[in-house]
mmCIF file of C-alpha atoms in Angstrom:
data_model
loop_
_atom_site.group_PDB
_atom_site.id
_atom_site.type_symbol
_atom_site.label_atom_id
_atom_site.label_comp_id
_atom_site.label_asym_id
_atom_site.label_seq_id
_atom_site.Cartn_x
_atom_site.Cartn_y
_atom_site.Cartn_z
ATOM 1 C CA ASN J 195 -20.100 18.000 -16.112
ATOM 2 C CA ALA J 196 -16.722 16.364 -17.313
ATOM 3 C CA GLY J 197 -16.541 14.849 -14.385
ATOM 4 C CA VAL J 198 -12.107 14.209 -13.965
ATOM 5 C CA THR J 199 -10.243 14.756 -16.788
ATOM 6 C CA GLN J 200 -7.100 13.431 -17.261
ATOM 7 C CA THR J 201 -4.543 14.349 -20.030
ATOM 8 C CA PRO J 202 -2.386 12.552 -22.149
ATOM 9 C CA LYS J 203 -4.755 9.656 -21.996
ATOM 10 C CA PHE J 204 -1.179 7.899 -23.400
ATOM 11 C CA GLN J 205 2.869 9.432 -23.549
ATOM 12 C CA VAL J 206 6.267 7.373 -23.595
ATOM 13 C CA LEU J 207 9.573 8.576 -22.176
ATOM 14 C CA LYS J 208 13.263 8.917 -22.384
ATOM 15 C CA THR J 209 14.873 7.699 -19.115
ATOM 16 C CA GLY J 210 15.682 11.197 -17.623
ATOM 17 C CA GLN J 211 13.363 13.291 -18.788
ATOM 18 C CA SER J 212 10.831 15.183 -17.717
ATOM 19 C CA MET J 213 7.606 15.633 -18.008
ATOM 20 C CA THR J 214 3.666 16.509 -15.572
ATOM 21 C CA LEU J 215 0.331 14.657 -15.576
ATOM 22 C CA GLN J 216 -2.277 16.825 -15.769
ATOM 23 C CA CYS J 217 -5.569 15.910 -13.077
ATOM 24 C CA ALA J 218 -8.515 18.483 -13.075
ATOM 25 C CA GLN J 219 -12.044 18.039 -11.555
ATOM 26 C CA ASP J 220 -15.253 20.497 -11.427
ATOM 27 C CA MET J 221 -17.416 18.941 -8.960
ATOM 28 C CA ASN J 222 -15.521 21.381 -6.554
ATOM 29 C CA HIS J 223 -14.515 18.959 -4.763
ATOM 30 C CA GLU J 224 -11.841 18.668 -1.859
ATOM 31 C CA TYR J 225 -9.501 16.451 -1.878
ATOM 32 C CA MET J 226 -8.220 15.179 -4.695
ATOM 33 C CA SER J 227 -5.240 11.681 -5.227
ATOM 34 C CA TRP J 228 -2.528 10.487 -7.742
ATOM 35 C CA TYR J 229 -2.483 6.323 -7.762
ATOM 36 C CA ARG J 230 0.268 4.332 -9.579
ATOM 37 C CA GLN J 231 -2.025 0.922 -10.916
ATOM 38 C CA ASP J 232 0.747 -1.815 -12.256
ATOM 39 C CA PRO J 233 0.701 -5.137 -12.894
ATOM 40 C CA GLY J 234 -0.369 -7.467 -9.570
ATOM 41 C CA MET J 235 -0.284 -4.875 -7.373
ATOM 42 C CA GLY J 236 -3.152 -3.235 -7.712
ATOM 43 C CA LEU J 237 -3.548 0.465 -7.563
ATOM 44 C CA ARG J 238 -1.225 1.564 -5.058
ATOM 45 C CA LEU J 239 -1.308 6.139 -3.610
ATOM 46 C CA ILE J 240 1.511 7.907 -4.957
ATOM 47 C CA HIS J 241 0.854 11.426 -3.365
ATOM 48 C CA TYR J 242 -2.888 13.114 -1.766
ATOM 49 C CA SER J 243 -3.693 16.740 -1.106
ATOM 50 C CA VAL J 244 -6.578 17.996 1.008
ATOM 51 C CA GLY J 245 -7.313 21.407 -0.624
ATOM 52 C CA ALA J 246 -5.914 23.883 -2.126
ATOM 53 C CA GLY J 247 -2.276 24.111 -0.818
ATOM 54 C CA ILE J 248 -2.174 21.245 1.097
ATOM 55 C CA THR J 249 -0.341 18.303 0.025
ATOM 56 C CA ASP J 250 1.072 14.948 1.392
ATOM 57 C CA GLN J 251 2.967 11.755 1.023
ATOM 58 C CA GLY J 252 1.300 8.338 -0.361
ATOM 59 C CA GLU J 253 2.802 5.569 -0.161
ATOM 60 C CA VAL J 254 5.237 5.173 -3.104
ATOM 61 C CA PRO J 255 6.356 9.143 -3.497
ATOM 62 C CA ASN J 256 9.539 8.521 -4.585
ATOM 63 C CA GLY J 257 10.475 10.323 -7.911
ATOM 64 C CA TYR J 258 7.185 12.253 -8.328
ATOM 65 C CA ASN J 259 6.339 15.843 -6.983
ATOM 66 C CA VAL J 260 2.722 17.809 -6.287
ATOM 67 C CA SER J 261 1.420 21.432 -6.120
ATOM 68 C CA ARG J 262 -2.510 22.039 -5.490
ATOM 69 C CA SER J 263 -2.675 25.535 -6.259
ATOM 70 C CA THR J 264 -6.330 26.108 -6.956
ATOM 71 C CA THR J 265 -9.035 23.201 -5.968
ATOM 72 C CA GLU J 266 -9.389 22.087 -9.709
ATOM 73 C CA ASP J 267 -5.807 21.142 -10.545
ATOM 74 C CA PHE J 268 -3.420 18.920 -9.310
ATOM 75 C CA PRO J 269 -0.693 17.302 -11.659
ATOM 76 C CA LEU J 270 2.107 15.267 -10.966
ATOM 77 C CA ARG J 271 5.055 16.125 -12.236
ATOM 78 C CA LEU J 272 7.978 13.471 -12.998
ATOM 79 C CA LEU J 273 11.231 15.469 -12.101
ATOM 80 C CA SER J 274 13.888 12.727 -14.234
ATOM 81 C CA ALA J 275 11.525 9.389 -15.434
ATOM 82 C CA ALA J 276 12.824 6.572 -14.792
ATOM 83 C CA PRO J 277 11.696 2.444 -16.114
ATOM 84 C CA SER J 278 10.470 1.933 -12.489
ATOM 85 C CA GLN J 279 7.879 4.621 -13.650
ATOM 86 C CA THR J 280 6.598 2.290 -16.225
ATOM 87 C CA SER J 281 2.936 2.135 -14.706
ATOM 88 C CA VAL J 282 -1.153 3.802 -15.957
ATOM 89 C CA TYR J 283 -1.763 6.884 -13.827
ATOM 90 C CA PHE J 284 -5.390 7.223 -11.979
ATOM 91 C CA CYS J 285 -6.063 10.582 -10.705
ATOM 92 C CA ALA J 286 -9.650 9.715 -8.957
ATOM 93 C CA SER J 287 -11.405 13.046 -6.909
ATOM 94 C CA SER J 288 -14.227 13.834 -3.841
ATOM 95 C CA TYR J 289 -15.497 15.085 -1.088
ATOM 96 C CA SER J 290 -14.074 15.399 2.185
ATOM 97 C CA TYR J 291 -17.423 14.033 4.186
ATOM 98 C CA ASP J 292 -17.598 10.639 5.705
ATOM 99 C CA HIS J 293 -19.648 8.420 3.102
ATOM 100 C CA ASN J 294 -18.282 10.048 -0.669
ATOM 101 C CA GLU J 295 -16.258 8.302 -2.950
ATOM 102 C CA GLN J 296 -14.180 8.912 -4.384
ATOM 103 C CA PHE J 297 -14.059 9.622 -8.655
ATOM 104 C CA PHE J 298 -11.348 8.601 -11.592
ATOM 105 C CA GLY J 299 -10.347 9.613 -13.962
ATOM 106 C CA PRO J 300 -9.656 8.086 -17.546
ATOM 107 C CA GLY J 301 -5.745 6.981 -17.078
ATOM 108 C CA THR J 302 -2.358 7.916 -18.619
ATOM 109 C CA ARG J 303 -0.600 4.607 -19.375
ATOM 110 C CA LEU J 304 3.200 6.182 -19.704
ATOM 111 C CA THR J 305 5.595 4.327 -20.709
ATOM 112 C CA VAL J 306 9.939 5.122 -20.476
ATOM 113 C CA LEU J 307 12.576 3.213 -22.393
ATOM 114 C CA ALA Z 129 -0.909 -0.115 9.300
ATOM 115 C CA GLN Z 130 -3.656 -1.106 6.614
ATOM 116 C CA THR Z 131 -3.461 -3.700 4.091
ATOM 117 C CA VAL Z 132 -6.055 -5.122 2.109
ATOM 118 C CA THR Z 133 -6.009 -8.627 0.327
ATOM 119 C CA GLN Z 134 -7.402 -11.140 -3.127
ATOM 120 C CA SER Z 135 -6.511 -14.150 -2.364
ATOM 121 C CA GLN Z 136 -8.127 -15.128 -6.231
ATOM 122 C CA PRO Z 137 -6.478 -13.216 -9.087
ATOM 123 C CA GLU Z 138 -8.734 -15.164 -11.466
ATOM 124 C CA MET Z 139 -12.047 -16.392 -10.986
ATOM 125 C CA SER Z 140 -14.218 -18.069 -14.127
ATOM 126 C CA VAL Z 141 -18.738 -18.475 -13.792
ATOM 127 C CA GLN Z 142 -20.965 -19.467 -16.311
ATOM 128 C CA GLU Z 143 -23.199 -16.919 -17.976
ATOM 129 C CA ALA Z 144 -26.753 -16.881 -15.028
ATOM 130 C CA GLU Z 145 -24.718 -17.927 -12.550
ATOM 131 C CA THR Z 146 -23.764 -16.637 -9.029
ATOM 132 C CA VAL Z 147 -19.590 -15.983 -7.937
ATOM 133 C CA THR Z 148 -17.540 -14.500 -4.916
ATOM 134 C CA LEU Z 149 -14.774 -13.181 -4.727
ATOM 135 C CA SER Z 150 -12.842 -13.167 -1.355
ATOM 136 C CA CYS Z 151 -11.049 -10.635 0.246
ATOM 137 C CA THR Z 152 -9.262 -9.985 3.826
ATOM 138 C CA TYR Z 153 -8.645 -6.072 5.483
ATOM 139 C CA ASP Z 154 -6.316 -5.738 8.668
ATOM 140 C CA THR Z 155 -7.006 -2.583 9.597
ATOM 141 C CA SER Z 156 -6.727 -1.093 13.911
ATOM 142 C CA GLU Z 157 -8.888 1.762 13.188
ATOM 143 C CA SER Z 158 -12.959 0.712 14.063
ATOM 144 C CA ASP Z 159 -14.221 3.430 11.703
ATOM 145 C CA TYR Z 160 -13.056 3.105 8.192
ATOM 146 C CA TYR Z 161 -15.340 2.320 4.659
ATOM 147 C CA LEU Z 162 -15.007 -0.697 1.832
ATOM 148 C CA PHE Z 163 -15.723 -0.894 -1.055
ATOM 149 C CA TRP Z 164 -16.216 -2.889 -4.278
ATOM 150 C CA TYR Z 165 -14.518 -1.233 -7.486
ATOM 151 C CA LYS Z 166 -14.642 -2.985 -11.058
ATOM 152 C CA GLN Z 167 -12.336 -2.714 -14.064
ATOM 153 C CA PRO Z 168 -13.696 -3.011 -17.738
ATOM 154 C CA PRO Z 169 -10.937 -2.948 -20.525
ATOM 155 C CA SER Z 170 -11.913 0.162 -21.300
ATOM 156 C CA ARG Z 171 -9.689 0.556 -18.202
ATOM 157 C CA GLN Z 172 -12.698 3.160 -15.812
ATOM 158 C CA MET Z 173 -13.110 2.135 -12.892
ATOM 159 C CA ILE Z 174 -16.537 1.760 -11.673
ATOM 160 C CA LEU Z 175 -17.949 2.485 -7.726
ATOM 161 C CA VAL Z 176 -19.810 -1.415 -7.494
ATOM 162 C CA ILE Z 177 -20.856 -1.468 -4.073
ATOM 163 C CA ARG Z 178 -19.851 0.544 -0.952
ATOM 164 C CA GLN Z 179 -20.428 -1.089 3.083
ATOM 165 C CA GLU Z 180 -19.688 1.589 5.923
ATOM 166 C CA ALA Z 181 -18.035 -0.720 8.506
ATOM 167 C CA TYR Z 182 -20.668 0.220 11.603
ATOM 168 C CA LYS Z 183 -23.869 -0.721 9.555
ATOM 169 C CA GLN Z 184 -24.262 -4.248 10.035
ATOM 170 C CA GLN Z 185 -26.651 -5.331 7.220
ATOM 171 C CA ASN Z 186 -25.241 -5.979 4.163
ATOM 172 C CA ALA Z 187 -24.990 -3.728 1.144
ATOM 173 C CA THR Z 188 -26.926 -5.394 -1.590
ATOM 174 C CA GLU Z 189 -27.381 -2.952 -5.130
ATOM 175 C CA ASN Z 190 -29.292 -4.895 -6.910
ATOM 176 C CA ARG Z 191 -27.277 -7.775 -8.544
ATOM 177 C CA PHE Z 192 -23.922 -7.515 -6.183
ATOM 178 C CA SER Z 193 -24.607 -7.640 -2.860
ATOM 179 C CA VAL Z 194 -21.669 -8.117 -0.230
ATOM 180 C CA ASN Z 195 -21.022 -9.832 2.717
ATOM 181 C CA PHE Z 196 -19.145 -7.917 5.857
ATOM 182 C CA GLN Z 197 -17.927 -9.980 9.008
ATOM 183 C CA LYS Z 198 -15.888 -7.294 10.234
ATOM 184 C CA ALA Z 199 -14.448 -9.610 13.355
ATOM 185 C CA ALA Z 200 -13.220 -12.055 11.365
ATOM 186 C CA LYS Z 201 -11.690 -8.745 8.934
ATOM 187 C CA SER Z 202 -13.589 -10.158 5.468
ATOM 188 C CA PHE Z 203 -15.674 -8.535 2.462
ATOM 189 C CA SER Z 204 -16.173 -10.183 0.167
ATOM 190 C CA LEU Z 205 -18.872 -9.665 -2.981
ATOM 191 C CA LYS Z 206 -21.017 -12.060 -4.631
ATOM 192 C CA ILE Z 207 -22.189 -11.490 -7.870
ATOM 193 C CA SER Z 208 -25.716 -13.337 -9.180
ATOM 194 C CA ASP Z 209 -26.909 -13.992 -12.032
ATOM 195 C CA SER Z 210 -23.729 -12.714 -13.644
ATOM 196 C CA GLN Z 211 -23.767 -11.081 -17.416
ATOM 197 C CA LEU Z 212 -21.062 -10.978 -19.655
ATOM 198 C CA GLY Z 213 -21.000 -7.291 -19.283
ATOM 199 C CA ASP Z 214 -19.772 -8.416 -15.501
ATOM 200 C CA ALA Z 215 -16.353 -9.025 -16.809
ATOM 201 C CA ALA Z 216 -13.686 -7.842 -15.752
ATOM 202 C CA MET Z 217 -11.220 -6.823 -13.123
ATOM 203 C CA TYR Z 218 -12.650 -6.054 -9.360
ATOM 204 C CA PHE Z 219 -10.415 -4.582 -6.655
ATOM 205 C CA CYS Z 220 -11.340 -4.157 -2.712
ATOM 206 C CA ALA Z 221 -10.372 -1.156 -1.437
ATOM 207 C CA TYR Z 222 -10.028 0.828 1.914
ATOM 208 C CA ARG Z 223 -10.032 3.490 3.861
ATOM 209 C CA SER Z 224 -10.284 5.059 6.919
ATOM 210 C CA ALA Z 225 -13.265 7.112 7.969
ATOM 211 C CA SER Z 226 -11.117 10.209 8.299
ATOM 212 C CA ASN Z 227 -9.649 10.997 4.802
ATOM 213 C CA THR Z 228 -11.497 10.075 1.469
ATOM 214 C CA GLY Z 229 -8.005 10.993 -0.175
ATOM 215 C CA LYS Z 230 -6.476 7.502 0.897
ATOM 216 C CA LEU Z 231 -7.691 4.115 -1.164
ATOM 217 C CA ILE Z 232 -5.675 1.360 -0.018
ATOM 218 C CA PHE Z 233 -6.548 -1.466 -2.959
ATOM 219 C CA GLY Z 234 -6.292 -5.376 -3.008
ATOM 220 C CA GLN Z 235 -4.207 -6.631 -5.825
ATOM 221 C CA GLY Z 236 -7.614 -7.679 -7.812
ATOM 222 C CA THR Z 237 -9.509 -9.996 -8.811
ATOM 223 C CA THR Z 238 -9.998 -10.992 -12.632
ATOM 224 C CA LEU Z 239 -13.517 -12.560 -13.640
ATOM 225 C CA GLN Z 240 -14.382 -14.138 -16.706
ATOM 226 C CA VAL Z 241 -17.794 -14.521 -17.706
ATOM 227 C CA LYS Z 242 -18.901 -17.406 -20.079
ATOM 228 C CA PRO Z 243 -20.936 -17.932 -22.405
#
């Protein structure tokens, strides 16, 4: 089991560029989520998915798109990067039933110049 | 909307001593889960301990225990016999029982362990 994997680990973008952060899990988890971590603010939910074909917005969705075509993958797209999107991004996954924890990927550090 | 507050940005403890990290939350739900996550410098999020709101008994995991006060909406983490490897950022998190995909985090507390 590789668990939750994220690529790339680091990325530098220029303002206005687009890119996709990749996330994959091999645990057959129904739920997948994207968070961003900023200093002094903890982790904030961007988007989440309760299963293939179903996504919903979290607390800070603006500027980000997601889709879930398979159970395993949940990519996060930045359509036009802005300096305010400089952050560390975490992907997480979990089973749907009550007592389960979320498993986190190693994170992607993104810098937008 | 639910909120989670950690009012201690930084804490320090002497090796082998005990330290308590504070967390308060606000919710109108009756069924939920609370978590403490540890984030060492490697950035990896590691689950430390979990508490189900319907359980009155406080959760314990080896040197880690919680003081869960449901009426006061308080969820503190006690680390006993602190070790150098406990130095990390600690996050308190809330999750509704109905959605495992949505965690709400506090701001985090950086714990320093002094030898």
